[in-house]
Amino acid sequence: MAEKHYPRCARCPTRVCENRGAGPGEPPSLEKAPAFCPMKLMPDVYGEAMAEYDSPGVKEFARLASVQEFQCYERLPDGLRTRLPRVEELIQFARKCGYKRLGIAHCGGLAYEAGLLSDVLEKNGFEVASVMCKTGAVPKERIGIRAEEKIAGPEAWETMCNPIVQAMIINRSGVDLAIMLGLCIGHDTLFIKYCQVPLTVLAVKDRVTGHNPLVALYTGETYYRRLRNNID
Ligand code: SF4
């Protein structure tokens, strides 16, 4: 079989980049990395990437993100414990960055959650803009959806999700940080493509797992065993 020449960290048996198998204080032993390791396949990229951290603001942003990561744990006598849900991390990180106005891009299916999130963020001192995917009220026919492809039925008016306009509205709203909340797959891709402000994700859409797509992976040996097959 031909050698696969692309990175596959998810298949790595060593994870030496995070210093697995080395003693405390020892540097990573990179020769133990597998042949498909990006450090071996694309070594030139690393210098290019590290130079980016010297761009104005990038190094400080990266530093604040790592400080936030650190603050998500506490060291106790019996080991490390996690301590912050993502929404609390969001608040802390936004404060660290000095952000004042946040912008939620949410799905119509998560309008309730968008209200909850607005409450929490406003209580914590932020201005909160928000824009729902159906804004613009454009019918799905505009992007070529056929009658039989409408969720509510062929006769129904159905408004398209409009992630491009969501992004444009977020871009114009003077927000310091955009927060994606439950956008559909593909719509989220378009939102990311058009969003021009710093962007983070609070949740992705998963209609059957309470927006926790990893549930289907965690139960992949039981209820979602079908995923192991070549599904349609
Ligand atoms: S970067 Fe290399 S060593 Fe690290 S997980 Fe990926 S393949 Fe493994």
Coordinates of C-alpha atoms and ligand atoms in Angstrom, one line a residue:
M1 CA 0.0 0.0 0.0
A2 CA 1.3 3.5 -0.9
E3 CA 2.7 5.5 2.0
K4 CA 0.2 8.2 3.2
H5 CA 2.0 11.5 3.2
Y6 CA -0.3 13.7 5.2
P7 CA -0.3 14.5 8.9
R8 CA -2.3 12.1 11.2
C9 CA -1.8 13.2 14.7
A10 CA -5.0 11.5 15.7
R11 CA -3.2 8.2 14.9
C12 CA 0.0 9.0 16.8
P13 CA 1.2 6.4 19.2
T14 CA 3.9 8.6 20.8
R15 CA 2.6 12.2 21.1
V16 CA 6.1 13.2 21.9
C17 CA 5.3 16.8 21.0
E18 CA 3.5 17.1 24.3
N19 CA 6.5 15.3 25.9
R20 CA 4.8 12.0 26.7
G21 CA 7.3 9.4 27.9
A22 CA 9.9 12.0 28.9
G23 CA 11.0 12.8 32.5
P24 CA 9.9 16.0 34.2
G25 CA 11.9 19.0 32.7
E26 CA 13.2 16.9 29.8
P27 CA 12.6 18.4 26.3
P28 CA 10.6 16.3 23.8
S29 CA 12.5 13.7 22.0
L30 CA 11.3 14.3 18.4
E31 CA 13.0 11.5 16.7
K32 CA 10.4 9.2 18.3
A33 CA 7.7 10.9 16.3
P34 CA 6.0 8.7 13.7
A35 CA 6.7 9.2 9.9
F36 CA 3.4 10.8 9.4
C37 CA 4.1 13.5 12.0
P38 CA 3.7 17.0 10.6
M39 CA 7.0 17.9 12.3
K40 CA 8.7 15.5 9.9
L41 CA 6.5 16.0 6.9
M42 CA 6.4 19.8 7.0
P43 CA 9.2 21.1 9.2
D44 CA 9.4 24.4 7.4
V45 CA 5.9 25.4 8.5
Y46 CA 6.9 25.6 12.1
G47 CA 9.2 28.6 11.6
E48 CA 6.6 30.3 9.5
A49 CA 4.0 29.8 12.2
M50 CA 6.2 30.9 15.1
A51 CA 7.0 34.1 13.2
E52 CA 3.3 34.9 13.2
Y53 CA 3.4 35.1 17.0
D54 CA 5.6 38.1 16.6
S55 CA 2.9 40.0 14.7
P56 CA 1.4 42.9 16.7
G57 CA -1.1 41.6 19.2
V58 CA -0.8 37.9 18.3
K59 CA 1.7 36.9 20.9
E60 CA -0.3 38.7 23.6
F61 CA -3.5 37.1 22.5
A62 CA -1.9 33.6 22.5
R63 CA -0.4 34.3 25.9
L64 CA -3.8 35.3 27.3
A65 CA -5.4 32.2 25.8
S66 CA -2.8 30.0 27.6
V67 CA -3.3 31.9 30.8
Q68 CA -7.0 31.2 30.5
E69 CA -6.2 27.5 29.9
F70 CA -4.1 27.4 33.0
Q71 CA -6.9 29.0 35.1
C72 CA -9.2 26.2 34.1
Y73 CA -7.4 23.8 36.5
E74 CA -6.6 23.7 40.1
R75 CA -3.8 21.7 41.6
L76 CA -5.0 19.7 44.6
P77 CA -3.2 17.2 46.7
D78 CA -4.9 14.4 44.7
G79 CA -4.1 15.9 41.3
L80 CA -5.4 18.4 38.8
R81 CA -9.1 19.2 38.8
T82 CA -11.0 21.1 36.1
R83 CA -13.0 24.0 37.4
L84 CA -14.6 26.2 34.7
P85 CA -17.4 25.6 32.3
R86 CA -16.9 27.0 28.8
V87 CA -19.2 29.9 29.4
E88 CA -17.3 31.0 32.4
E89 CA -14.0 30.7 30.4
L90 CA -15.6 32.9 27.8
I91 CA -16.3 35.6 30.3
Q92 CA -12.9 35.4 31.8
F93 CA -11.1 35.4 28.5
A94 CA -13.2 38.3 27.1
R95 CA -12.3 40.3 30.2
K96 CA -8.6 39.5 29.9
C97 CA -8.7 40.7 26.3
G98 CA -10.4 44.0 27.4
Y99 CA -13.5 43.2 25.3
K100 CA -16.6 45.3 25.9
R101 CA -19.1 44.3 23.3
L102 CA -19.7 40.7 22.3
G103 CA -21.7 39.5 19.3
I104 CA -23.7 36.3 19.4
A105 CA -24.5 34.6 16.0
H106 CA -27.1 32.0 16.8
C107 CA -29.4 29.5 15.2
G108 CA -33.2 30.0 15.4
G109 CA -33.3 26.6 17.2
L110 CA -31.2 28.1 20.0
A111 CA -33.0 31.4 20.4
Y112 CA -33.8 30.5 24.0
E113 CA -30.1 29.7 24.7
A114 CA -29.1 33.0 23.0
G115 CA -31.3 34.8 25.5
L116 CA -29.8 32.9 28.4
L117 CA -26.3 33.7 27.1
S118 CA -27.2 37.4 26.6
D119 CA -28.4 37.5 30.2
V120 CA -25.3 36.0 31.6
L121 CA -22.9 38.1 29.5
E122 CA -24.9 41.3 30.3
K123 CA -24.9 40.5 34.0
N124 CA -21.1 40.3 33.7
G125 CA -20.8 43.7 32.3
F126 CA -20.7 43.2 28.5
E127 CA -22.8 44.8 25.8
V128 CA -24.3 42.0 23.8
A129 CA -25.3 42.2 20.2
S130 CA -27.0 39.2 18.6
V131 CA -28.2 38.1 15.3
M132 CA -30.2 35.0 14.4
C133 CA -29.7 32.9 11.3
K134 CA -33.1 33.6 9.8
T135 CA -32.5 37.3 9.7
G136 CA -33.4 38.8 6.3
A137 CA -36.4 36.5 5.9
V138 CA -35.2 35.2 2.5
P139 CA -37.1 32.1 1.3
K140 CA -35.1 29.0 0.8
E141 CA -36.0 29.0 -2.9
R142 CA -33.4 31.8 -3.3
I143 CA -30.6 29.3 -2.9
G144 CA -32.2 26.6 -5.0
I145 CA -33.9 24.6 -2.3
R146 CA -36.8 22.6 -3.9
A147 CA -40.2 22.3 -2.4
E148 CA -39.6 18.7 -1.4
E149 CA -36.5 19.8 0.5
K150 CA -38.3 22.1 2.8
I151 CA -38.4 20.8 6.4
A152 CA -41.9 22.1 7.2
G153 CA -43.3 20.6 3.9
P154 CA -43.5 21.6 0.3
E155 CA -46.2 24.2 0.7
A156 CA -44.7 26.0 3.7
W157 CA -42.8 29.3 3.6
E158 CA -39.4 28.5 4.9
T159 CA -36.7 31.1 5.6
M160 CA -33.2 30.2 4.7
C161 CA -30.4 30.3 7.3
N162 CA -28.3 33.2 6.2
P163 CA -24.8 32.9 7.8
I164 CA -23.3 35.4 5.4
V165 CA -25.6 38.2 6.4
Q166 CA -25.1 37.2 10.1
A167 CA -21.4 37.6 9.7
M168 CA -21.8 40.9 7.9
I169 CA -24.1 42.2 10.7
I170 CA -21.6 41.0 13.3
N171 CA -18.8 42.7 11.4
R172 CA -20.7 46.0 11.4
S173 CA -21.9 45.9 15.0
G174 CA -18.6 47.0 16.5
V175 CA -18.2 43.8 18.5
D176 CA -14.8 42.8 19.9
L177 CA -15.6 39.1 19.7
A178 CA -18.1 37.0 17.8
I179 CA -19.6 34.0 19.5
M180 CA -21.1 31.2 17.4
L181 CA -24.0 29.5 19.1
G182 CA -25.5 26.4 17.5
L183 CA -25.1 27.2 13.9
C184 CA -25.8 24.3 11.6
I185 CA -23.0 22.5 9.8
G186 CA -22.1 24.3 6.6
H187 CA -23.8 27.4 7.8
D188 CA -21.1 27.6 10.4
T189 CA -18.5 27.2 7.7
L190 CA -19.9 30.2 5.8
F191 CA -20.2 32.3 8.9
I192 CA -16.5 31.6 9.7
K193 CA -15.5 32.4 6.1
Y194 CA -17.2 35.8 6.2
C195 CA -16.7 36.9 9.8
Q196 CA -14.0 39.5 10.1
V197 CA -13.8 39.9 13.8
P198 CA -12.2 37.5 16.3
L199 CA -14.4 34.5 16.6
T200 CA -15.0 31.8 19.2
V201 CA -17.5 29.0 19.4
L202 CA -19.7 28.3 22.4
A203 CA -21.7 25.5 20.9
V204 CA -22.2 23.7 17.6
K205 CA -25.6 22.4 16.4
D206 CA -26.4 18.8 17.2
R207 CA -30.1 18.2 17.1
V208 CA -30.2 14.9 18.9
T209 CA -27.5 15.2 21.6
G210 CA -28.3 18.6 23.2
H211 CA -25.6 20.1 21.0
N212 CA -22.9 17.9 22.2
P213 CA -21.7 16.0 19.1
L214 CA -19.1 14.0 21.0
V215 CA -21.9 12.0 22.6
A216 CA -22.2 10.1 19.4
L217 CA -18.5 9.3 19.5
Y218 CA -18.5 8.4 23.2
T219 CA -21.4 6.0 22.6
G220 CA -19.9 4.7 19.3
E221 CA -19.5 1.2 20.8
T222 CA -23.1 1.0 21.8
Y223 CA -26.0 3.2 20.6
Y224 CA -24.1 4.7 17.7
R225 CA -22.3 1.6 16.5
R226 CA -23.6 2.3 13.1
L227 CA -21.1 5.1 12.7
R228 CA -18.5 2.4 12.4
N229 CA -20.0 1.3 9.2
N230 CA -19.9 3.2 5.9
I231 CA -23.1 5.2 6.6
D232 CA -25.2 6.8 3.8
Ligands
SF4_1 S1 2.8 16.4 16.1 FE1 3.9 14.4 15.8 S2 4.3 13.6 17.8 FE2 2.8 15.2 18.0 S3 0.8 14.0 18.0 FE3 1.3 14.7 15.9 S4 2.3 13.0 15.0 FE4 2.4 12.7 17.2

